[in-house]
Structures are given as structure tokens and as C-alpha cells.
Short mmCIF file of C-alpha atoms and ligand atoms in Angstrom, two decimals:
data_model
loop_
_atom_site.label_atom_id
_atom_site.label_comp_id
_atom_site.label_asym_id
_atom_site.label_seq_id
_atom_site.Cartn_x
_atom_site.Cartn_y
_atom_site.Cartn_z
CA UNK A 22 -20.88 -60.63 -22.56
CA UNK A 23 -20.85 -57.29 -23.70
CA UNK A 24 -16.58 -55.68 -23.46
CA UNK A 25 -15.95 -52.23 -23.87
CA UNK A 26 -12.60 -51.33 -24.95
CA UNK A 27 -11.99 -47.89 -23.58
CA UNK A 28 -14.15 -46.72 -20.58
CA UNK A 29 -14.43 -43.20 -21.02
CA UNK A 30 -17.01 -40.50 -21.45
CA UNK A 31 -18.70 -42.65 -24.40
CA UNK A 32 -17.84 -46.12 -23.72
CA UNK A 33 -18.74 -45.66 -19.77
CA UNK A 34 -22.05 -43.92 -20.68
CA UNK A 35 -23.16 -46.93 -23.38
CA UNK A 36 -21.92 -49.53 -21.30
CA UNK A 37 -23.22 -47.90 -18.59
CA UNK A 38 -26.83 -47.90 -19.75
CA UNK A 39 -26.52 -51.29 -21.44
CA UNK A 40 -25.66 -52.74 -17.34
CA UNK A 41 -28.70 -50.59 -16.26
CA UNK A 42 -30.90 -52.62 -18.38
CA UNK A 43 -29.47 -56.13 -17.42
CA UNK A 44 -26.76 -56.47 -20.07
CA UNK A 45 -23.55 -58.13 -18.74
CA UNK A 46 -20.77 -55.51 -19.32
CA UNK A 47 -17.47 -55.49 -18.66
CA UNK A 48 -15.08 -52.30 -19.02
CA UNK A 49 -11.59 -52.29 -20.11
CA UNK A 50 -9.95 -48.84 -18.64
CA UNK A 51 -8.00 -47.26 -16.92
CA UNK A 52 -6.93 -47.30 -13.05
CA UNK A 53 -7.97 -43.80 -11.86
CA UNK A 54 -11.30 -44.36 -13.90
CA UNK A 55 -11.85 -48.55 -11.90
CA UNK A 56 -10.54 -46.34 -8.46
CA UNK A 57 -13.81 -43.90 -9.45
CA UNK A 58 -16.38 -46.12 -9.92
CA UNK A 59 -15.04 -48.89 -7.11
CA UNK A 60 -15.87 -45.93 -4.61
CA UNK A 61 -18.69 -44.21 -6.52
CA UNK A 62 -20.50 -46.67 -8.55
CA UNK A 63 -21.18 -45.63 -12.05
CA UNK A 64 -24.19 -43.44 -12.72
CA UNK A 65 -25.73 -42.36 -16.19
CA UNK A 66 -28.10 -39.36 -16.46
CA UNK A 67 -28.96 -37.82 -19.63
CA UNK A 68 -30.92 -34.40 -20.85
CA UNK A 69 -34.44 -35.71 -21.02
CA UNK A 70 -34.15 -36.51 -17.11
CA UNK A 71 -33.51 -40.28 -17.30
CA UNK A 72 -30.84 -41.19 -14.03
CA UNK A 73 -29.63 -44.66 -13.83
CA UNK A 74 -27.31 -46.91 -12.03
CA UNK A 75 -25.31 -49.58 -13.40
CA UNK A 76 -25.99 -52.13 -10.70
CA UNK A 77 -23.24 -54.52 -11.84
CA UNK A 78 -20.49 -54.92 -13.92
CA UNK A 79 -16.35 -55.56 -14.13
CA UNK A 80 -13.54 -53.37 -14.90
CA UNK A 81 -10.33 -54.51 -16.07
CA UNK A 82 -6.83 -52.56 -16.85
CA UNK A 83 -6.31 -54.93 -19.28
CA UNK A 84 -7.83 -55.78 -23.62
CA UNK A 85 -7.26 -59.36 -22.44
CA UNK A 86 -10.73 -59.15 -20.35
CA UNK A 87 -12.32 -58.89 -24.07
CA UNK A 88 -11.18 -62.66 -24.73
CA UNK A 89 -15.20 -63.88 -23.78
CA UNK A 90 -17.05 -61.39 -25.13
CA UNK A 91 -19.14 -61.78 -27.81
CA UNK A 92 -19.36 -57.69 -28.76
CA UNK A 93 -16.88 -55.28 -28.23
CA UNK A 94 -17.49 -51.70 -28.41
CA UNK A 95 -14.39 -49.88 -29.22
CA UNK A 96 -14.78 -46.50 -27.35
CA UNK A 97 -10.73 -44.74 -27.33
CA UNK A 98 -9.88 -42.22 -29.29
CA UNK A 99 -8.61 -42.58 -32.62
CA UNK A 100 -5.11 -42.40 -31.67
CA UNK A 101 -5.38 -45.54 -29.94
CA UNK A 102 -7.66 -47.35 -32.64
CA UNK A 103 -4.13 -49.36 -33.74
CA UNK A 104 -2.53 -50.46 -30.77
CA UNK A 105 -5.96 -51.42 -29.44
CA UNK A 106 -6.65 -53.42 -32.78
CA UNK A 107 -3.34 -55.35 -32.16
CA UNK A 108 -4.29 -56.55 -28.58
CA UNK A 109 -7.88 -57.42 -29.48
CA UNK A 110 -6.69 -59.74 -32.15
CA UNK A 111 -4.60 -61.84 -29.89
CA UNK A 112 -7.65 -62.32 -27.47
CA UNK A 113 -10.83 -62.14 -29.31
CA UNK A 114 -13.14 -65.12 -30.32
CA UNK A 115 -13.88 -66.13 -33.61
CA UNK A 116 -16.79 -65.15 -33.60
CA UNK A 117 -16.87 -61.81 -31.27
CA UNK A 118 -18.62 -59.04 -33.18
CA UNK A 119 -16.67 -55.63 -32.74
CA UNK A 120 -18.54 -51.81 -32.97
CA UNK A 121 -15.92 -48.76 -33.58
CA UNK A 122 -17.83 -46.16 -32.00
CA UNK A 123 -15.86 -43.64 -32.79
CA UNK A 124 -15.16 -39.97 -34.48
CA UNK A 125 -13.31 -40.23 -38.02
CA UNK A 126 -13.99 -42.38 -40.97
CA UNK A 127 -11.39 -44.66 -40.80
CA UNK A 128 -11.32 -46.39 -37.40
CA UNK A 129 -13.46 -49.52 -38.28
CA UNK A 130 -11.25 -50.22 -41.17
CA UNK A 131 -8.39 -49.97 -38.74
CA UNK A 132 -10.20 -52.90 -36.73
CA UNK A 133 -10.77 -54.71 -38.97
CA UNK A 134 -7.41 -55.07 -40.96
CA UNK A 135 -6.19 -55.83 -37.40
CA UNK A 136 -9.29 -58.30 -36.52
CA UNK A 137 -10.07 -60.17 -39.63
CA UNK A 138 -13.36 -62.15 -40.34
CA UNK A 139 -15.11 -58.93 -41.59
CA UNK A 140 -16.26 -58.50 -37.84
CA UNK A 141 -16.30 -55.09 -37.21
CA UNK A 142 -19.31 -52.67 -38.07
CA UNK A 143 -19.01 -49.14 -38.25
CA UNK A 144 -20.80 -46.80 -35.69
CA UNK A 145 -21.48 -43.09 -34.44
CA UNK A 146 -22.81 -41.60 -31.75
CA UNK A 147 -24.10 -38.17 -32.37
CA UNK A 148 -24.86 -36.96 -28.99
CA UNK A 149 -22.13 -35.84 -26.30
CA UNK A 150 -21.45 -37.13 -23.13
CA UNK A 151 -19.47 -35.77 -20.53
CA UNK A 152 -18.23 -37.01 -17.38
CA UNK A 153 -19.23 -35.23 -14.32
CA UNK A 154 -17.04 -36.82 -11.69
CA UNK A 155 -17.76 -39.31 -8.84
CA UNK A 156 -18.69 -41.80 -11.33
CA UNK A 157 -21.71 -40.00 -12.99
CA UNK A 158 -21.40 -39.28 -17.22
CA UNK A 159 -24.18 -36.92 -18.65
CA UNK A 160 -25.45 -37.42 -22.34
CA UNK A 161 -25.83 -33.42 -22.72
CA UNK A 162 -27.99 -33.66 -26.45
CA UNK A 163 -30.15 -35.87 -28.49
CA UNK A 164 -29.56 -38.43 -31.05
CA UNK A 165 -29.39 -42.19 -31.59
CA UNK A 166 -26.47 -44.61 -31.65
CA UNK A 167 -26.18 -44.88 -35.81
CA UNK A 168 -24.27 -47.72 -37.19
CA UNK A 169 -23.87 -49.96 -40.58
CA UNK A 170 -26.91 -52.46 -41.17
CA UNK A 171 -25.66 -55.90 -40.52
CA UNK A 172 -27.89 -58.89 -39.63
CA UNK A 173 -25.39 -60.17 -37.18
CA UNK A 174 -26.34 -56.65 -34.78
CA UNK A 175 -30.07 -58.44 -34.90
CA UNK A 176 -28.90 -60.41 -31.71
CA UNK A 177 -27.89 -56.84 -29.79
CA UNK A 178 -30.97 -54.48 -30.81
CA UNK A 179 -33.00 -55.75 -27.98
CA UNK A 180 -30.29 -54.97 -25.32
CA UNK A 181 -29.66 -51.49 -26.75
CA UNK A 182 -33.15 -50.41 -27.21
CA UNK A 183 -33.63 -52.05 -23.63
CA UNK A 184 -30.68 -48.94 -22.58
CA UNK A 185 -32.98 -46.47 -24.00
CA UNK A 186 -30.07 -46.55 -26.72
CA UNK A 187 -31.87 -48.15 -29.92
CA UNK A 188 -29.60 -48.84 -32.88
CA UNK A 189 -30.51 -46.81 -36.07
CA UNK A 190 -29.09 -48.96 -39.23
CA UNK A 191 -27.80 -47.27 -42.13
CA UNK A 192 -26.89 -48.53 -45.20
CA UNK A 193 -24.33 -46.20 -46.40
CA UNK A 194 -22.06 -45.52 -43.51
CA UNK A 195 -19.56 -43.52 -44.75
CA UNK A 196 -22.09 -40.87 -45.65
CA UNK A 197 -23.29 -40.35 -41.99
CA UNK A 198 -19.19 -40.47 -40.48
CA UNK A 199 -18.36 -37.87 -43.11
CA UNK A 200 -21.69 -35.95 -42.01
CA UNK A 201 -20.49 -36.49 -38.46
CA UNK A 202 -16.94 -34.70 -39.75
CA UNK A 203 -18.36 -31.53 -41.26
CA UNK A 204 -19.98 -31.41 -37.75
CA UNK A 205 -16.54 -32.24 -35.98
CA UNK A 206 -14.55 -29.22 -37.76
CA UNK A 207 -15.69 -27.32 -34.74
CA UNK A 208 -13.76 -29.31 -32.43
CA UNK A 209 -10.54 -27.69 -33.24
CA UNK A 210 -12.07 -24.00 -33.69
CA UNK A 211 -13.30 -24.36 -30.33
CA UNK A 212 -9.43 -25.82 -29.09
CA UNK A 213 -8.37 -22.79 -30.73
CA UNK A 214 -10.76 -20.05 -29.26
CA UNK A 215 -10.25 -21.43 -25.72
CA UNK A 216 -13.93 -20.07 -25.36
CA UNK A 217 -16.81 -22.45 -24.10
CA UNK A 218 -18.47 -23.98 -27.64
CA UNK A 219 -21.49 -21.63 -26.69
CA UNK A 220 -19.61 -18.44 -26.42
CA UNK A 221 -17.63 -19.60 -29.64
CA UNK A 222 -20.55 -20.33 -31.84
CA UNK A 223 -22.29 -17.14 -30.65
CA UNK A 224 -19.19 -15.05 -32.48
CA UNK A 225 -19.80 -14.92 -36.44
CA UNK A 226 -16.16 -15.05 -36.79
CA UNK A 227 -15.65 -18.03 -35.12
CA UNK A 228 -18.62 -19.64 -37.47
CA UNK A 229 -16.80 -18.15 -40.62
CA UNK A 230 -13.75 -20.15 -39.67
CA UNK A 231 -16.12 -23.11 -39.14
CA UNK A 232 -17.81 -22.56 -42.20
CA UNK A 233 -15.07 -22.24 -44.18
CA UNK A 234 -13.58 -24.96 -43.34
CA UNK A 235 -17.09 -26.83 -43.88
CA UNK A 236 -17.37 -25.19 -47.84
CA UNK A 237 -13.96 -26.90 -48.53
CA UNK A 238 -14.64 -29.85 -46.98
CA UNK A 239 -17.96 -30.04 -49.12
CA UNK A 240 -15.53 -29.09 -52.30
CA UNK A 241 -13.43 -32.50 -51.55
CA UNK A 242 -16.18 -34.72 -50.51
CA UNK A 243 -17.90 -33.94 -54.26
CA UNK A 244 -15.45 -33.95 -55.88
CA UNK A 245 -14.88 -37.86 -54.26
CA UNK A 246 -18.26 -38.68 -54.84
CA UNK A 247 -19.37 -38.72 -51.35
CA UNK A 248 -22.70 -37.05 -50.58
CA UNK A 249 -22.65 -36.61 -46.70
CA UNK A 250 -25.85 -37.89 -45.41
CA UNK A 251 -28.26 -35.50 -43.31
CA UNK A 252 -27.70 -35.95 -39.44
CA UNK A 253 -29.05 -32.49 -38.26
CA UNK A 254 -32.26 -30.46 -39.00
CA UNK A 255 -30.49 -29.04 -42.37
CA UNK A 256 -29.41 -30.85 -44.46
CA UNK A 257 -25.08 -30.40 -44.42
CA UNK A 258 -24.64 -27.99 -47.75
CA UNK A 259 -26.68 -25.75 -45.89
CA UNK A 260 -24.79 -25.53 -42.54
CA UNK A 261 -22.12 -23.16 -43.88
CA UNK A 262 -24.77 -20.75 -45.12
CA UNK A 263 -26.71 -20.81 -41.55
CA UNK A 264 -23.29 -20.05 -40.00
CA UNK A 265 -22.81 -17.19 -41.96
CA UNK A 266 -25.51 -15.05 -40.41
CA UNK A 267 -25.30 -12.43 -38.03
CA UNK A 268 -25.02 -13.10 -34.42
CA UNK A 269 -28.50 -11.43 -33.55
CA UNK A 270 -29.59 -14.04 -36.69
CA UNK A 271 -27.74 -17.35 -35.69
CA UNK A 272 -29.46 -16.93 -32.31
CA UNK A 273 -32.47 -17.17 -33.03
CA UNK A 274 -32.80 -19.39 -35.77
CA UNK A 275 -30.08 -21.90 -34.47
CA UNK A 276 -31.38 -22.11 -31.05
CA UNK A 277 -31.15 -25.27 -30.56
CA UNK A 278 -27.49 -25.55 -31.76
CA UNK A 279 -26.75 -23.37 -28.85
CA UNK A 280 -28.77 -25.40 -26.26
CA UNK A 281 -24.95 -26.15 -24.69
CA UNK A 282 -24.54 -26.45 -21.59
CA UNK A 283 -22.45 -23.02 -21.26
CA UNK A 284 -18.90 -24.29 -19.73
CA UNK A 285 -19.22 -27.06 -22.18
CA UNK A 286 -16.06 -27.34 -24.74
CA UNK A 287 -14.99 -29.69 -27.07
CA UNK A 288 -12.99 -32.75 -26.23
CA UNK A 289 -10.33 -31.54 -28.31
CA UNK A 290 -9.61 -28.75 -26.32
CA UNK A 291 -9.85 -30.87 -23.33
CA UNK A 292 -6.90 -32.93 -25.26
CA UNK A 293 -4.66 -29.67 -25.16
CA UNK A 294 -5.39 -28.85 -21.65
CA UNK A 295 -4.72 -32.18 -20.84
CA UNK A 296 -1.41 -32.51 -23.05
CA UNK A 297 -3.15 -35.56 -24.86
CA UNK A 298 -2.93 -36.18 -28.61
CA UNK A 299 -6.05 -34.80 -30.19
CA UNK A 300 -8.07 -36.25 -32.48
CA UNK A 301 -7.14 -33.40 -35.68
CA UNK A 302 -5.55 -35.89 -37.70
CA UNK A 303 -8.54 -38.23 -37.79
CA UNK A 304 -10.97 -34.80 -38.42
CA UNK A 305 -9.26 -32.06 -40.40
CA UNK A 306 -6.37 -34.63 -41.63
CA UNK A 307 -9.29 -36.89 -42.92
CA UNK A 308 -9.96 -34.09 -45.51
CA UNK A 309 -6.89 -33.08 -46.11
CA UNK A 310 -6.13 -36.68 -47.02
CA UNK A 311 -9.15 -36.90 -49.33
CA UNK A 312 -8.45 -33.88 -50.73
CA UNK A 313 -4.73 -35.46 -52.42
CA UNK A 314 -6.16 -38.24 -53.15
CA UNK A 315 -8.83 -36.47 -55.52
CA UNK A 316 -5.72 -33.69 -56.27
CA UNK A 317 -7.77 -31.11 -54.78
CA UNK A 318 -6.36 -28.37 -52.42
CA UNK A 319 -7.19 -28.22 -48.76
CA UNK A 320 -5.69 -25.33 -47.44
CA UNK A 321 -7.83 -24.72 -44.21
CA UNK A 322 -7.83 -27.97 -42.67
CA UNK A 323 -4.51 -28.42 -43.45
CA UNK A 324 -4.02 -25.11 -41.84
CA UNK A 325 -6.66 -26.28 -38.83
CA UNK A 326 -4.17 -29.19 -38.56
CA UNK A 327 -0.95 -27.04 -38.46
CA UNK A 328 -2.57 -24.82 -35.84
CA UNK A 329 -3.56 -27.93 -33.35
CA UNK A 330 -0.10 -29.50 -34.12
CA UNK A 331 1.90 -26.01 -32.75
CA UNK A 332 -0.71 -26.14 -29.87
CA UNK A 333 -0.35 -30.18 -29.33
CA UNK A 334 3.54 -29.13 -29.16
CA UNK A 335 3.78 -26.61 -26.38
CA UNK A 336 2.40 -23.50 -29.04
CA UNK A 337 -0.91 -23.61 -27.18
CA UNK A 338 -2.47 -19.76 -27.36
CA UNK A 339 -6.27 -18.71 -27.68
CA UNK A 340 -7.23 -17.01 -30.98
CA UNK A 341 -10.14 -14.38 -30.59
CA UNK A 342 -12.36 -15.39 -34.28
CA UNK A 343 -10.73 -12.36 -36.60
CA UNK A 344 -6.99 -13.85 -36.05
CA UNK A 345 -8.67 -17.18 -36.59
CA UNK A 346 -10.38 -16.39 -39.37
CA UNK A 347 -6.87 -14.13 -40.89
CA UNK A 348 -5.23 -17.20 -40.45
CA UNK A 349 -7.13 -19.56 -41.85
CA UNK A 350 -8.70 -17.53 -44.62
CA UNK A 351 -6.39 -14.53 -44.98
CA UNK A 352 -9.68 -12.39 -44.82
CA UNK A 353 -9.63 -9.43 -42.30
CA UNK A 354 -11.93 -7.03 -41.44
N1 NAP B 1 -17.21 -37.52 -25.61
C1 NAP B 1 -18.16 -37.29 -26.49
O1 NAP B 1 -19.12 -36.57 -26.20
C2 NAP B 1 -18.11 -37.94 -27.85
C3 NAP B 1 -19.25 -37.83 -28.67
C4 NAP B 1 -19.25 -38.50 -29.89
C5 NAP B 1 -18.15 -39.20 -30.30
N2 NAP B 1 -17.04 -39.25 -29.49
C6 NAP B 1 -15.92 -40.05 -29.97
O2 NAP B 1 -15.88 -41.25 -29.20
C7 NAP B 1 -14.52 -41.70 -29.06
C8 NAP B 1 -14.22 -41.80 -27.57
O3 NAP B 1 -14.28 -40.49 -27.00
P1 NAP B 1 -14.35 -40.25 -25.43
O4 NAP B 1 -14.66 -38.81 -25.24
O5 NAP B 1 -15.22 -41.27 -24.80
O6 NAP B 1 -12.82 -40.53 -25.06
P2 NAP B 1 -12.17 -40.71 -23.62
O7 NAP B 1 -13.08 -40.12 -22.57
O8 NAP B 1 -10.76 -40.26 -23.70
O9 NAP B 1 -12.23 -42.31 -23.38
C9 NAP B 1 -11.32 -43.22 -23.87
C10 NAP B 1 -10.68 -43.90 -22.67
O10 NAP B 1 -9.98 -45.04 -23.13
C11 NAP B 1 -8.74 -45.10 -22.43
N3 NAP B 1 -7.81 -45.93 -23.19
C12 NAP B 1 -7.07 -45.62 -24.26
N4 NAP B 1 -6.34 -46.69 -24.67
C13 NAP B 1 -6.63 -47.69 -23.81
C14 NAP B 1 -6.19 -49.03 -23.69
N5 NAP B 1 -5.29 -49.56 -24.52
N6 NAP B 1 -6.69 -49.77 -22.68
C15 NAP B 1 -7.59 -49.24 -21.82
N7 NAP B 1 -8.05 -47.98 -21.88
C16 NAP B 1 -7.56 -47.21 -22.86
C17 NAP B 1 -8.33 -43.66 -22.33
O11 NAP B 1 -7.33 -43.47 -21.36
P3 NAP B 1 -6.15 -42.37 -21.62
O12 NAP B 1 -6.82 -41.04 -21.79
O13 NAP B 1 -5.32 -42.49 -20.39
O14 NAP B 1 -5.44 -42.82 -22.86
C18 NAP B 1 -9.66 -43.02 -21.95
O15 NAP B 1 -9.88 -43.10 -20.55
C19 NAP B 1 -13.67 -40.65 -29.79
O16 NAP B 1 -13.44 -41.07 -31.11
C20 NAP B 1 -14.56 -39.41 -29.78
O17 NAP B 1 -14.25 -38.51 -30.83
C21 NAP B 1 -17.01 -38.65 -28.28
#
């Protein structure tokens, strides 16, 4: 049995498609969400056209339902990576195999100090999902589920390929989750801007923000040793330079990047609206951590994080992109 540990957008869309194709999934949620889908069923659709039903499945409020499986998918947010760890390791099997599919670098190490037996395997999903109400979550953009090659995922391939969801192995893991972070440094721009991420990313000074926050991150990760690994058309040294271009520019030659659906914003701002914890610390903090710990400066994410703290407290205000970028930069005009 397949458990995932956090039915939201992500976990509800994998384990979702993973029912559609026969797997036997059970969700571990909340009530409003089990309330949803008791009266709804639970539908997955995606970009390309595909629109499936998950025929059957469970739902439980409690980690406890994870005691038979034999994978977990970790789906919360990072802020919930810990106390999520704790519970799993009181119920899970020896020999349950855990996926942290997750934003952040860190998470699966969290697991695993928690879980023991080397069990859990890092993982990213690069494409969005939203949910769309009345028990139907959208994958909005492309991409495969990406995690660390271990023989022991040989068992699960099958049932995620099955999903239309095949499993891309990568040796060097931390490569593609730091790749996935340059990429996530727009999550708290967008928060910020209180724009749609289409209307943001059309504004150049929303992109300098983004891609100044993307040069310094590229300083750190260097300096560390850490060579990001390529997860979009260009490969990530050049997405600060492709930001940089006029708007008339960007448009054209980063069409795709603006194939968003237009009311479409980033889950972090949906964290401020929703006065939930975001995810900064485990984005913007990552860097800033990285950056001490190879005595480097980080002065815009640690600014980013400042920003989103004030916001996360009650500060919350949208920035048009010059006060953004004054802020973060110091450069007007
Ligand atoms: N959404 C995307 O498009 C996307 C794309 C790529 C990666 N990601 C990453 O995937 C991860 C999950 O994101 P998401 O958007 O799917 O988050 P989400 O929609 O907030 O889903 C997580 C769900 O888990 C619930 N939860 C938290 N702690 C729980 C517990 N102890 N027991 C049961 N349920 C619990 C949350 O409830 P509460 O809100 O009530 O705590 C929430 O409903 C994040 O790291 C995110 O950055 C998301």
C-alpha cells in the first residue's frame, strides 16, 4: 500500500493518479479536504488533456494510517517535515520506503534522521498543481517526478509510469533541489508583488529582483561546490541573464515561461493570504544558510526572508517591482 502523508495539491494529484492506475493509496489529510472528496470524489486533470478519476482509495486524519504501507510519499510543506517525521517513526515498518517530495534541500534529511534505516529518497516534482475545488487538482505544466537513483524504487517504477507519472533517477540529487531553488526564488517575489506570476514575470523589475536574487544564489552555490543541475531549457547560470531583458524581449523569447495560467500565483502567496507559515525559510533561508557556512554574504535572500517574515507577521503590503527591486538591491531608477 501506497500512504501519502499530506493530501494536498501535490500529494492528492500523485496519489491521485497512482489510484487511477490501480495502485492502492491511502491519504493522510485533513478533514475539510476527506469532507471534499467523500462528496466529490477526487479527480486529476492535467495540461496535455488527460482527466482521471481515482476510483478508490482511503483517507485518514491521522500518520498512524501509514503503519502498513510499504511507501510513503511525504507531500506537507516543509514546515511540517519535523513533526511529521516524529509520527511516522512511531508507526512505520521496517521496511517502508519513504519519498520527500518536497521544495527545499533539506527535507529528506529531516526524514530520515527521524526514520532511520537510510529509507528515505529524495524527490521533486517540477510541475505545479493546483486544486480547483470539488475534488478536482490540475497539473498546470510539464515535467517528470525526479528523484535519487535507488534500486529499492525498482519495485514502484511500474506503478508510477502506469500514472502517466514515470520516475526520472538522478544520481546527484542535491544538484536538481538546488536547481529547483534558483527556480523557487520567485515564490516570494510573486508573495510580494501580490500580482498573478504572469503579470509579475511580464514586469522587468520584478525579474531584476528575481534575478538578483538568482546571481547571489549562484555566488554561494560555487563557492560550496555545488553546480545546480539543468531542469529548464537553459541551463541555470543563464536564467538571470534571460530575465534581464526587456519586457517586449522576455516575451517572446520566454514564451513558454509565461504559458501560466493568468490568475495563477505562487503557493507562497497563497500562504500569506491564508495566514499559513510559508515556505521562505526552506527557499531564501536555504541560501542564506549556505551562504555562512561558506562565509559568504547573502544580503538579498536574507532581505527576501525579512520581507516574507514582516508579511507572515501581520506587515503584509504589495510592492510594485521598483520598491522591490530598491529594497532588495538599493538600485532605483
Ligand atoms: N503545489 C505545487 O504546485 C507544488 C509544486 C512543486 C512542489 N511543491 C512542494 O510540494 C510540497 C507540498 O506542497 P502542496 O502545495 O501540495 O501543499 P499543501 O497543498 O499545503 O498540502 C499539504 C497538506 O498537508 C496537510 N498537513 C500538514 N501537516 C499534516 C499532518 N500532520 N497530517 C495530515 N495532514 C497534514 C496540510 O494541511 P494544513 O494546511 O492544514 O496544515 C495540507 O492540506 C511543498 O514542499 C511544496 O513547496 C508544490
Amino acid at each position: 500500500m501506497i500512504c501519502v502523508v499530506g493530501a494536498g495539491n501535490i500529494g492528492c494529484y500523485v496519489g491521485g493518479r497512482l489510484a487511477a492506475a490501480g495502485a492502492e493509496v491511502t491519504f493522510v489529510g485533513r478533514q475539510r479536504l476527506a469532507d471534499e472528496l467523500r462528496e466529490h470524489g477526487l479527480r486529476l486533470t492535467d495540461y496535455r488533456g488527460a482527466d482521471v478519476r481515482a476510483p478508490l482509495f482511503s483517507f485518514a486524519a491521522d500518520v498512524s494510517a501509514a503503519a502498513d504501507a510499504d511507501l510513503v510519499l511525504v507531500t506537507v510543506k516543509s514546515a511540517a517535515t519535523q513533526e511529521v517525521a516524529e509520527s511516522l517513526a512511531a508507526v512505520l515498518q521496517p521496511n517502508a520506503l519513504v519519498i520527500s517530495l518536497q521544495n527545499g534541500v533539506h527535507n529528506a534529511e529531516v526524514l530520515d534522521a527521524a526514520l532511520g534505516n537510510g529509507r528515505t529518497i529524495a524527490g521533486m516534482v517540477p510541475f505545479n498543481v493546483v486544486h480547483r475545488g470539488e475534488g478536482v487538482f490540475h497539473q498546470g505544466s510539464e515535467g517528470e517526478l525526479e528523484v535519487a537513483r535507488d534500486q529499492r524504487l525498482a519495485a514502484y517504477g511500474p506503478a508510477f509510469a502506469a500514472a502517466g507519472l514515470p520516475l526520472t533517477l538522478h544520481d546527484d540529487m542535491p544538484a536538481v533541489l538546488w536547481a529547483k531553488v534558483l527556480l523557487n526564488l520567485n515564490n516570494a517575489i510573486n508573495a510580494l508583488s501580490g500580482l498573478p506570476l504572469k503579470a509579475e514575470l511580464e514586469q522587468r523589475e520584478y525579474r531584476a529582483c528575481l534575478a538578483a536574487a538568482q546571481k547571489e544564489t549562484l555566488g554561494v552555490l560555487k563557492a560550496a561546490g555545488i553546480r545546480p543541475a539543468k531542469i529548464t531549457p537553459l541551463p541555470p547560470t543563464l536564467l538571470p541573464t534571460l530575465l534581464g531583458v526587456p519586457d517586449v524581449v522576455f516575451r517572446r523569447v520566454a514564451a513558454r515561461m509565461l504559458e501560466i495560467d493568468p490568475i495563477a500565483r505562487s503557493s507562497m502567496a497563497d500562504d500569506l493570504e491564508l495566514g499559513r507559515r510559508t515556505e521562505v525559510d526552506w527557499i531564501n533561508g536555504e541560501v542564506v544558510r549556505l551562504a555562512a557556512a561558506v562565509g559568504r554574504p547573502a544580503p538579498i535572500n536574507a532581505r527576501v526572508v525579512s520581507l516574507i517574515r514582516d508579511a507572515e507577521n501581520g506587515g503584509r503590503r504589495d510592492w510594485t517591482g521598483a520598491e522591490l527591486r530598491a529594497a532588495l538591491t538599493g538600485a532605483t531608477g
